[in-house]
Coordinates of C-alpha atoms and ligand atoms in Angstrom, one line a residue:
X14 CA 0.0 0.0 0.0
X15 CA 1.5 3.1 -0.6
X16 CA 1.1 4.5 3.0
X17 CA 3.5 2.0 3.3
X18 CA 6.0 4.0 1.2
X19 CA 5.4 7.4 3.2
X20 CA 5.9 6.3 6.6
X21 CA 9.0 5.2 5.9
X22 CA 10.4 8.6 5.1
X23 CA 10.6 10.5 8.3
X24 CA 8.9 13.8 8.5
X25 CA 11.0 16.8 9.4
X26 CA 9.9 20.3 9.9
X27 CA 9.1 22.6 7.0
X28 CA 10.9 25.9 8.2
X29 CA 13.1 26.7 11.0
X30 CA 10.6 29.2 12.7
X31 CA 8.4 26.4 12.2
X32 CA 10.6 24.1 14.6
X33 CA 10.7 27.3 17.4
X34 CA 7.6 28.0 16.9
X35 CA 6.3 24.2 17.7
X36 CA 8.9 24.3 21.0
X37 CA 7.3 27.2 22.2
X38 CA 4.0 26.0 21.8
X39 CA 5.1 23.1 23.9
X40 CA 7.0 25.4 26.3
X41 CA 4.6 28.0 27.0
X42 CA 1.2 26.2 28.5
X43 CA -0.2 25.6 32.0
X44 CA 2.6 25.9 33.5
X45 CA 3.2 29.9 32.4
X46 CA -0.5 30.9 32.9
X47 CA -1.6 28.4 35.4
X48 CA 1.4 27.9 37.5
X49 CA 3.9 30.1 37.0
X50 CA 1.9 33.0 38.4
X51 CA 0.6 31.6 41.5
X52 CA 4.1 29.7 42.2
X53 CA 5.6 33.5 42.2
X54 CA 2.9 34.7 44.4
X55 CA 3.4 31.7 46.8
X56 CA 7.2 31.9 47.2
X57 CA 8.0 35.7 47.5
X58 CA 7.1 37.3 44.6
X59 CA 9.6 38.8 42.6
X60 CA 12.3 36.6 44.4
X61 CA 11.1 33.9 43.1
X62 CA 11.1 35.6 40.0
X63 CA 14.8 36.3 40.0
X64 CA 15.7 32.9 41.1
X65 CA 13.6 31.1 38.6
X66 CA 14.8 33.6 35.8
X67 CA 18.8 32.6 37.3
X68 CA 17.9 28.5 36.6
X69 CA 16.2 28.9 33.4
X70 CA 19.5 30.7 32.2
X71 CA 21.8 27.9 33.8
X72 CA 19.6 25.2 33.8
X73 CA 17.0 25.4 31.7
X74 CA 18.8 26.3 28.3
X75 CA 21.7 24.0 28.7
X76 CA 19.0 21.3 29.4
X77 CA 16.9 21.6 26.7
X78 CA 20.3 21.7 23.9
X79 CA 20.8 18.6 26.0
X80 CA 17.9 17.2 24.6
X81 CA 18.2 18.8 21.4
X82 CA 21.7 17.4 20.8
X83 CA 19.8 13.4 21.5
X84 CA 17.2 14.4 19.0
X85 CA 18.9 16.2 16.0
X86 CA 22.1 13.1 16.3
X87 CA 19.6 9.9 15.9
X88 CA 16.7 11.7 14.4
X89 CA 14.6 9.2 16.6
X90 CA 12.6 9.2 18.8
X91 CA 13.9 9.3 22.7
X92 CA 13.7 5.2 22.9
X93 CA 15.1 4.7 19.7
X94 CA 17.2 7.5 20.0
X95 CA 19.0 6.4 23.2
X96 CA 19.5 2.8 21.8
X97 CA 21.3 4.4 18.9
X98 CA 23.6 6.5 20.2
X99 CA 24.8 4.0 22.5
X100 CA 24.5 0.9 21.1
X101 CA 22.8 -1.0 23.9
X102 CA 19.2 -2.3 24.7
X103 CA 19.4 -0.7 28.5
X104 CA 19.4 3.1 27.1
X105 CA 16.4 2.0 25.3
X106 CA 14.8 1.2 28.4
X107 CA 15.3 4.2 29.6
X108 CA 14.4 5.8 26.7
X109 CA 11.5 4.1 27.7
X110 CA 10.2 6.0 30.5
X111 CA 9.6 9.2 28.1
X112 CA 6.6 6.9 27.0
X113 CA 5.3 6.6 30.2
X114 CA 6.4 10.2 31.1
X115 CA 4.4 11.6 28.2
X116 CA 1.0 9.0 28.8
X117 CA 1.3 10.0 33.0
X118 CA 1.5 13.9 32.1
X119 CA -1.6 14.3 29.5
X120 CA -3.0 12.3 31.9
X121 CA -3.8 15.3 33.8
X122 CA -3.2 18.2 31.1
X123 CA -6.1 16.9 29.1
X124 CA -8.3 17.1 32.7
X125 CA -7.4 20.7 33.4
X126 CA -7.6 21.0 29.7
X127 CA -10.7 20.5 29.7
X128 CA -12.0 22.6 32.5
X129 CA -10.4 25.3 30.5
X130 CA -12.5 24.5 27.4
X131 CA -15.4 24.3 29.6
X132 CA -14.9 27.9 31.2
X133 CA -13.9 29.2 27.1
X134 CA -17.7 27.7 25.7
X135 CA -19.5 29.3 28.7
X136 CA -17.9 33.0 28.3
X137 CA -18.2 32.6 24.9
X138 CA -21.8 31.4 24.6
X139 CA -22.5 34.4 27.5
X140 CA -20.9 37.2 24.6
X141 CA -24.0 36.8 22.9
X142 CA -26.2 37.5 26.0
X143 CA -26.6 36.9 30.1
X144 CA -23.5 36.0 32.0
X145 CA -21.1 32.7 32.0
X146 CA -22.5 30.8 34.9
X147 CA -19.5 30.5 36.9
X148 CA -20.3 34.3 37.6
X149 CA -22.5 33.4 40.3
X150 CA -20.3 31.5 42.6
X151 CA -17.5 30.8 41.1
X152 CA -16.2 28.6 44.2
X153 CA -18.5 26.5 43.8
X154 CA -19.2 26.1 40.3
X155 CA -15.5 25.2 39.9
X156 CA -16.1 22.9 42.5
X157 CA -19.3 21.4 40.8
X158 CA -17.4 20.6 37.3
X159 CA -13.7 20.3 38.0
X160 CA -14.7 16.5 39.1
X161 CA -16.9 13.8 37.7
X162 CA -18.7 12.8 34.8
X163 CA -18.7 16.6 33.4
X164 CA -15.0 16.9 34.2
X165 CA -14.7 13.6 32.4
X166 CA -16.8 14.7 29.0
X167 CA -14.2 17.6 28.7
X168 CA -11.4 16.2 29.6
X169 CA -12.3 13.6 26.3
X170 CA -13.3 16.7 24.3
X171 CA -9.7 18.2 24.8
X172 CA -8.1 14.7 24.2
X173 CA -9.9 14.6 21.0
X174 CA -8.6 18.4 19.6
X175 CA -5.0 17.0 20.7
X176 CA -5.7 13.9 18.5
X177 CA -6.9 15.2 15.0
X178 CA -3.6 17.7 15.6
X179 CA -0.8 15.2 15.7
X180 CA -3.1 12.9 13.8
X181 CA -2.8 15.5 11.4
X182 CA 0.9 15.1 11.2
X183 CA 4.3 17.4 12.0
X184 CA 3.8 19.9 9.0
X185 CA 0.3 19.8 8.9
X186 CA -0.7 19.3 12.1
X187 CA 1.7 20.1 14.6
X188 CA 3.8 23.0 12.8
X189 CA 0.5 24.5 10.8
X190 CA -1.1 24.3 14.5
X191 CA 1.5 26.3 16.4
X192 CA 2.1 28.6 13.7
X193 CA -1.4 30.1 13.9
X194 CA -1.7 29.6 17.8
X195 CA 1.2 30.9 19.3
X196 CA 1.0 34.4 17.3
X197 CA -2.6 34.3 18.8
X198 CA -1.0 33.7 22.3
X199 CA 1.0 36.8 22.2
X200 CA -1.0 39.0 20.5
X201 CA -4.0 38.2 22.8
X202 CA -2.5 37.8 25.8
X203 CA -0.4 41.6 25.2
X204 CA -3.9 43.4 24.3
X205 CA -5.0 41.9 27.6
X206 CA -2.3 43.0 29.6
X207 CA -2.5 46.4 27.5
X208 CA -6.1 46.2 29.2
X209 CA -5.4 45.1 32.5
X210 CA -3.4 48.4 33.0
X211 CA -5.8 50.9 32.4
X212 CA -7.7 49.1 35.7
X213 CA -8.1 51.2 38.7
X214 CA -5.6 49.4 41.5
X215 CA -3.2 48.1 38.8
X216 CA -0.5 49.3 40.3
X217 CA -1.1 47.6 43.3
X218 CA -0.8 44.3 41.2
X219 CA 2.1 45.2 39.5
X220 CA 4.2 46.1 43.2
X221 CA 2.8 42.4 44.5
X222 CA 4.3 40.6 41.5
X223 CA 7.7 42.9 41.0
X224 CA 8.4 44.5 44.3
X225 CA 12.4 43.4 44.5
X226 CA 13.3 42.2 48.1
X227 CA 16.6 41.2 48.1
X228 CA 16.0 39.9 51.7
X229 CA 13.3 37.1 50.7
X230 CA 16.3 35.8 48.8
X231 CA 19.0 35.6 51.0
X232 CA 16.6 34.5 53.9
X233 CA 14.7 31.6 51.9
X234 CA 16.9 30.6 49.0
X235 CA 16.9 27.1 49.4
X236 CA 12.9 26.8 49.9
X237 CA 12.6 29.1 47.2
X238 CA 15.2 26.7 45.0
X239 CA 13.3 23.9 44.6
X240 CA 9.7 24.9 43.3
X241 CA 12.1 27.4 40.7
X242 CA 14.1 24.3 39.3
X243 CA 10.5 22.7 39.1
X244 CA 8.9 25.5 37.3
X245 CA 11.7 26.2 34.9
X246 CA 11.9 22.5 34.0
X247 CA 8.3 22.0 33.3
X248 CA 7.3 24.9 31.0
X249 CA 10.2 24.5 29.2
X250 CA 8.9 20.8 28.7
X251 CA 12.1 19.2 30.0
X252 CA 12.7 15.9 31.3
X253 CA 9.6 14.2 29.0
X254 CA 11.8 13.4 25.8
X255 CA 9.1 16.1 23.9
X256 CA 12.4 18.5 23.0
X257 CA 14.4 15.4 21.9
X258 CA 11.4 14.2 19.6
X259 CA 10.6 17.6 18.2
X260 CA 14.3 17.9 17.2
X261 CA 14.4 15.0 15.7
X262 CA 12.4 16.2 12.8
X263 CA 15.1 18.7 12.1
X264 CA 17.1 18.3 9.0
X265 CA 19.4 20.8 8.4
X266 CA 21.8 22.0 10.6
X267 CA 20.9 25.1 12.3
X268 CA 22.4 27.0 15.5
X269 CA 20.6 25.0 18.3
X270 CA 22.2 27.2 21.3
X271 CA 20.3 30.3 19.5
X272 CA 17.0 28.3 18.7
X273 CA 17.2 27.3 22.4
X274 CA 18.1 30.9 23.6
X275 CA 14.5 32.4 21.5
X276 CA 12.4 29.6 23.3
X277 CA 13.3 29.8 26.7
X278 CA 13.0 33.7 25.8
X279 CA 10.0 33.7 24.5
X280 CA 8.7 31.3 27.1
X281 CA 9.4 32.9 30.0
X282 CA 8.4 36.3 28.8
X283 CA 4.7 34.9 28.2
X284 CA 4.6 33.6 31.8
X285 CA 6.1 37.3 32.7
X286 CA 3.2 38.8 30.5
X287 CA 1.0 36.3 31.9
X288 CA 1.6 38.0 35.4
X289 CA 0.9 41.2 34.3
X290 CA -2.5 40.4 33.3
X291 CA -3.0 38.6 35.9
X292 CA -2.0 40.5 39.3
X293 CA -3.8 43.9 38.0
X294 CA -7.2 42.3 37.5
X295 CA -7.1 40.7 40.9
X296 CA -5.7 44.0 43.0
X297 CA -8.3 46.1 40.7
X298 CA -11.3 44.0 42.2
X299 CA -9.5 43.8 45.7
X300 CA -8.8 39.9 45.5
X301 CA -5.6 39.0 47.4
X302 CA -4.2 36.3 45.4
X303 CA -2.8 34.9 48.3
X304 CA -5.7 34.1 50.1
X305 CA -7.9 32.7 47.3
X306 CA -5.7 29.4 47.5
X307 CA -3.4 28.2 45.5
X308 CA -4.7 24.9 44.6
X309 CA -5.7 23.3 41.2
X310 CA -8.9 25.8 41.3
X311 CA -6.9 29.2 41.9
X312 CA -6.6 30.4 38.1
X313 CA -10.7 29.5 38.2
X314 CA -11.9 30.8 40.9
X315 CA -9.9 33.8 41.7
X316 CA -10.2 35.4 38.4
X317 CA -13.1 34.3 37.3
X318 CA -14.0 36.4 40.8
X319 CA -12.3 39.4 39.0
X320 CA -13.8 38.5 35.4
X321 CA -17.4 38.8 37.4
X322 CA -17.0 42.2 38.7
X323 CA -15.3 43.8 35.2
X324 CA -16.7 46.2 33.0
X325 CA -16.5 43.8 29.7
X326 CA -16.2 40.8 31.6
X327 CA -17.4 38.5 29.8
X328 CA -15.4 39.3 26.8
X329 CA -12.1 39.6 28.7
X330 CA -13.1 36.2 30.3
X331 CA -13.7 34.7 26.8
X332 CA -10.0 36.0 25.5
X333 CA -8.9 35.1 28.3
X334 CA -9.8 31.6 28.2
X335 CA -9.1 31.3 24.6
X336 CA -5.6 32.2 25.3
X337 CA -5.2 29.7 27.7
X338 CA -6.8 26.9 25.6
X339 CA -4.9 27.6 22.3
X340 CA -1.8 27.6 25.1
X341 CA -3.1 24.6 26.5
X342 CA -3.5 22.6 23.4
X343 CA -0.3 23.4 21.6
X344 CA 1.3 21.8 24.8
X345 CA -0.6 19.1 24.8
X346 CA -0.4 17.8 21.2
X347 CA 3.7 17.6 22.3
X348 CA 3.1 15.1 25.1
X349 CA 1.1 13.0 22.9
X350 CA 3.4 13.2 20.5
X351 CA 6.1 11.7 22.6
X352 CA 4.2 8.0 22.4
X353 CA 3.2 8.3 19.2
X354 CA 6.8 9.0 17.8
X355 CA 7.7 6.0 19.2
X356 CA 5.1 3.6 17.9
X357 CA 5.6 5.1 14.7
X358 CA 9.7 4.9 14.6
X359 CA 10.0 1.6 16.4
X360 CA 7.2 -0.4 15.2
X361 CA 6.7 1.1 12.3
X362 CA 3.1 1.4 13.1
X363 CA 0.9 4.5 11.2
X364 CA 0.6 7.8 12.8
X365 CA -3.3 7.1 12.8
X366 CA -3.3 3.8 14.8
X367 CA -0.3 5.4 16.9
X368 CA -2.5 8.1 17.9
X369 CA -5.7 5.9 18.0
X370 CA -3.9 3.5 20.5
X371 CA -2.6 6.3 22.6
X372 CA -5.2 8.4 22.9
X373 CA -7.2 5.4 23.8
X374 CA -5.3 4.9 26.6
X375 CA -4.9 8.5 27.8
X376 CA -8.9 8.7 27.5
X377 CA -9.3 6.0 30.3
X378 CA -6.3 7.4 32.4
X379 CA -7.3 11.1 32.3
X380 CA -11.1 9.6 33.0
X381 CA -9.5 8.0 36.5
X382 CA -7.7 11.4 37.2
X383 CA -11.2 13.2 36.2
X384 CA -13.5 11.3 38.7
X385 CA -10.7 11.0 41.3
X386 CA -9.1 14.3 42.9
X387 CA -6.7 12.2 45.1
X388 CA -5.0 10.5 41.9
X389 CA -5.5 13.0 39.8
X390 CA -2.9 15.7 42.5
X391 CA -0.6 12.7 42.9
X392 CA 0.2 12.3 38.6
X393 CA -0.1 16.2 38.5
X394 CA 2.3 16.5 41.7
X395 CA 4.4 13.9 42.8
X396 CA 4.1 11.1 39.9
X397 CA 5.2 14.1 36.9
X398 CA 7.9 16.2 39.6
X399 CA 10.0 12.4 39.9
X400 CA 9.4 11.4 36.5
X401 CA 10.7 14.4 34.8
X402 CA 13.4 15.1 36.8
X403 CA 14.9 11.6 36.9
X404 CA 13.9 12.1 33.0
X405 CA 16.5 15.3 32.6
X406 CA 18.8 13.7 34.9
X407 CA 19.4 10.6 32.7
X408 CA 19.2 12.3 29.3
X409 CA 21.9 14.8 31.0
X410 CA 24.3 11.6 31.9
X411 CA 23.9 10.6 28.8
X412 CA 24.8 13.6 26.6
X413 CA 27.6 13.8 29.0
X414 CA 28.7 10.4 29.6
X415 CA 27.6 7.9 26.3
X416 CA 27.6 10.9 23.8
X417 CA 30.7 13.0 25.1
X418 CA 32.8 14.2 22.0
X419 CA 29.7 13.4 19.6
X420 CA 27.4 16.0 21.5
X421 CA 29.7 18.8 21.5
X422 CA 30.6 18.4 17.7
X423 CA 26.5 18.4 17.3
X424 CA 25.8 21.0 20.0
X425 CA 28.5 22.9 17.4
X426 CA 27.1 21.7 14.4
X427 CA 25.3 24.9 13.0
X428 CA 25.8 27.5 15.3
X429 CA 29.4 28.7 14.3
X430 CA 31.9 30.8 16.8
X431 CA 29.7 30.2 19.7
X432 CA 29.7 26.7 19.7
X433 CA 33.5 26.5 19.2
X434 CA 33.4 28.4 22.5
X435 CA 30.4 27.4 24.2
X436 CA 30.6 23.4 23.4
X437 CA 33.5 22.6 26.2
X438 CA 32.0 24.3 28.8
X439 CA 28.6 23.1 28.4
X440 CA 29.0 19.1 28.4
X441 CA 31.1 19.9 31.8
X442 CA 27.6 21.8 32.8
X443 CA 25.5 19.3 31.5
X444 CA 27.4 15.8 32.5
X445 CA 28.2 16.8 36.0
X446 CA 26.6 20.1 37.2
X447 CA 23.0 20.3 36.1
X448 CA 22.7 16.0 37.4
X449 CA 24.1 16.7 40.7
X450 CA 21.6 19.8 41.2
X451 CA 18.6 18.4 39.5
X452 CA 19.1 15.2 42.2
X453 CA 19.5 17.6 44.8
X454 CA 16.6 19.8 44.1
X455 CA 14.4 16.4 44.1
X456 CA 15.8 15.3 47.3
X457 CA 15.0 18.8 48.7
X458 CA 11.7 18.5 47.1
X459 CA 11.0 15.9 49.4
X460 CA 12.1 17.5 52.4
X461 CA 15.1 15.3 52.5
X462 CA 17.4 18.2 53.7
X463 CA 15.0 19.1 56.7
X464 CA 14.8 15.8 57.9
X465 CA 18.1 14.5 57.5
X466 CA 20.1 18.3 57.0
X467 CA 22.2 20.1 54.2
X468 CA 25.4 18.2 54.5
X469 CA 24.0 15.1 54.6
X470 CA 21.9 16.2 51.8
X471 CA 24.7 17.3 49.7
X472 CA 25.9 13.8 50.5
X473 CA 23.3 11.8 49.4
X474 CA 23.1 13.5 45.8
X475 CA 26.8 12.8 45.0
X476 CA 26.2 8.8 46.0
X477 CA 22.9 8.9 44.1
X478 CA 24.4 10.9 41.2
X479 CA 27.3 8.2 41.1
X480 CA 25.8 5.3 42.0
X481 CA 23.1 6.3 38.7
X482 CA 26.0 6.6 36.3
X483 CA 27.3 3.2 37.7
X484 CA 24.2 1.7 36.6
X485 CA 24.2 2.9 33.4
X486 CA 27.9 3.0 32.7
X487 CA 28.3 1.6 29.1
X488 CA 31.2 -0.9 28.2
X489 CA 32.7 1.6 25.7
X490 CA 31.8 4.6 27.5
X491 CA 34.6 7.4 26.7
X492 CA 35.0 7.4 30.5
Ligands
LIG14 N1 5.6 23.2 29.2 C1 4.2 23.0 29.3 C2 3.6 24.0 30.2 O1 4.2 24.8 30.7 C3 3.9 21.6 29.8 C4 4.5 20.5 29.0 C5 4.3 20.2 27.7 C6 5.5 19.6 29.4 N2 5.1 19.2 27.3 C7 5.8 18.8 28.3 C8 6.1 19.5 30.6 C9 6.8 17.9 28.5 C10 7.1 18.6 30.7 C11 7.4 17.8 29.7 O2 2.4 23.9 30.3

């Protein structure tokens, strides 16, 4: 059949915007309008800001041309990439784990997915006349439909957008998608923050979110530490294998250090933006984002408080929403595409059934998280936070370790003086620092270092970081 004869060449991306555009639309999601606001507003503001802004530069970027280097090399995806490059079954094993990485995390995305699709219908269908429902109560009306059957029914209407997407290919589907969404992002979200300003009280917003105190710093850096490394690894979509499948549709040779340098720009300057809508509308209608909880339900209930008592707000409440879904969904299609590019490269198995199969699945594990709040905050919590960080920390030891000489000369490949210069320093960064931090921030995550102390701590990552690259030590490893 002549299917047959297309699937066996491998897609790549049409145009290089195309490729940063896609990586940005997986980047810039939940996590920089859901999370990224309320994590700031939990731990200190703008300190949190500074700190988080500080790991994205040393972490974050290095990280992702960590996975970049994986994909654009075996132009595979992560489990057949992995088994490549080193030559041995093991790495594909942990290749593996993307798989389940990517299933465990739309898990959950697709739920609050489609909560946000359900808030989006009701402004819009309210435009036309009366007011979205959730204007009466909006505490409990999130409550009423964030679990259950409706939560359920939405969460398989967002699954099936995500689907026809990637169904629809990487040039067609993915790259035609984010092309048209992520302009719309920006554009939307900067007319709304234009907006937010001319609010009475903005200022007030603007001082909670950017007020500098050196002091919260100093005094808290650790505890601030962890939830930053955790923010800046999710919305930049690290740790998953998504950055090492969406670069391995790349054909030519282009400067990866600067491609990674405009995503995590762009990236964080939407979450950025995203605060400056945000904190205005709530100080303008007197709503201390602080005490409105900072749960699942915050972005919902909070402003849709705000949205309620707005001149216009309805129609700021349907941008609003459609922002976050078009954000939402170009995310989303990037974890599903994750197990699909697997099936596809490894069994050889057609992007439809690939997609069939694994949206299947997702629709009965996002159904479980929809019904039940417990599971669904342990995959969104817990479950992702170890999964992605162990994720990074073994594609790290790999570019470092299995790939050595071979990921500088492709971490150079393309991008000219600077990765002459840059190349040396940045396997060092990626094979030894950014492991032994990323191990530490998860032990601290788990309140390791209060239990047991810092030392100790410090201890326990080098043992863990060595005893990991023990395990996976290859017999013709460079070192
Ligand atoms: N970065 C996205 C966000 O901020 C979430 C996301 C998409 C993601 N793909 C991922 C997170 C892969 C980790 C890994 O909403």
């Amino acid at each position: 059949m002549g299917c047959q004869w297309v699937s066996m060449a491998r897609e790549t991306w049409a145009t290089r915007l195309g490729f940063i555009l896609a990586a940005v639309g997986s980047a810039v999601g939940l996590g920089n309008i859901w999370r990224f606001p309320w994590q700031t507003a939990e731990n200190g503001g703008s300190a949190f800001l500074v700190v988080y802004l500080g790991i994205v530069l040393l972490v974050g970027v290095p990280g992702l041309l960590g996975e970049f280097v994986i994909g654009r090399r075996a132009n595979k995806s992560p489990v057949g990439a992995l088994r490549e490059l080193s030559g041995s079954k093991r790495w594909g094993f942990v290749g593996a784990f993307s798989v389940i990485t990517g299933l465990s995390l739309l898990s959950f995305y697709s739920v609050v997915g489609g909560w946000i699709l359900r808030y989006l219908l009701e402004s819009g269908a309210a435009v036309l006349g009366g007011n979205p429902a959730y204007f009466t109560n909006p505490g409990q009306y999130f409550g009423g439909v964030s679990a259950g059957t409706d939560a359920a029914l939405f969460h398989l209407l967002f699954l099936g957008l995500t689907g026809l997407i990637v169904l629809a290919g990487i040039r067609k589907g993915i790259e035609l998608g984010t092309k048209v969404m992520m302009p719309a992002v920006l554009v939307l979200l900067l007319a709304l923050a234009g907006w937010a300003a001319t609010q009475p009280n903005a200022a007030a917003g603007y001082a909670f979110f950017l007020r500098f105190d050196p002091s919260v710093i100093t005094e808290n850096f650790f505890a601030i530490l962890g939830p930053a490394a955790g923010q800046a690894l999710f919305t930049l979509s690290l740790g998953a294998g998504t950055m090492v499948t969406y670069s391995s549709y790349l054909g030519e040779d282009r400067s990866l250090p600067l491609d990674g340098s405009a995503i995590a720009v762009l990236n964080t300057s939407v979450g950025v933006i995203t605060g400056l809508v945000v904190f205005p509308l709530l100080f303008s209608q007197g709503i201390d984002p602080t005490a409105t909880g900072t749960g699942p339900g915050a972005l919902f209930v909070g402003l849709a408080g705000a949205f309620s008592q707005l001149p216009a707000g309805t129609l700021i409440a349907t941008t609003f929403f459609a922002v976050v879904t078009l954000a939402a969904l170009s995310s989303s299609i990037s974890m599903l595409e994750i197990p699909v590019a697997f099936l596809v490269d490894e069994y050889g198995v057609s992007r439809r059934a690939a997609v069939l199969g694994m949206a299947g699945i997702v629709a009965v594990t996002g159904t479980v998280c929809a019904f039940n709040p417990g599971i669904f905050s342990f995959v969104a919590g817990t479950l992702v936070n170890i999964l992605l960080t162990t994720g990074l920390v073994a594609f790290l030891l790999f570019v470092g370790w299995v790939m050595g000489r071979d990921a500088i000369e492709e971490f150079s490949s393309g991008a000219g003086s600077l990765g002459r210069r840059l190349g040396t320093p940045w396997l060092f960064a990626v094979g030894v620092v950014l492991p032994l931090f990323l191990v530490f921030t998860l032990l601290t995550h788990f309140g390791v270092d209060t239990n047991i102390g810092f030392w100790p701590t410090v201890g326990l990552t080098v043992v863990a970081s060595v005893a990991a690259f023990l395990g996976l030590r290859q017999p013709n490893s460079v070192v």
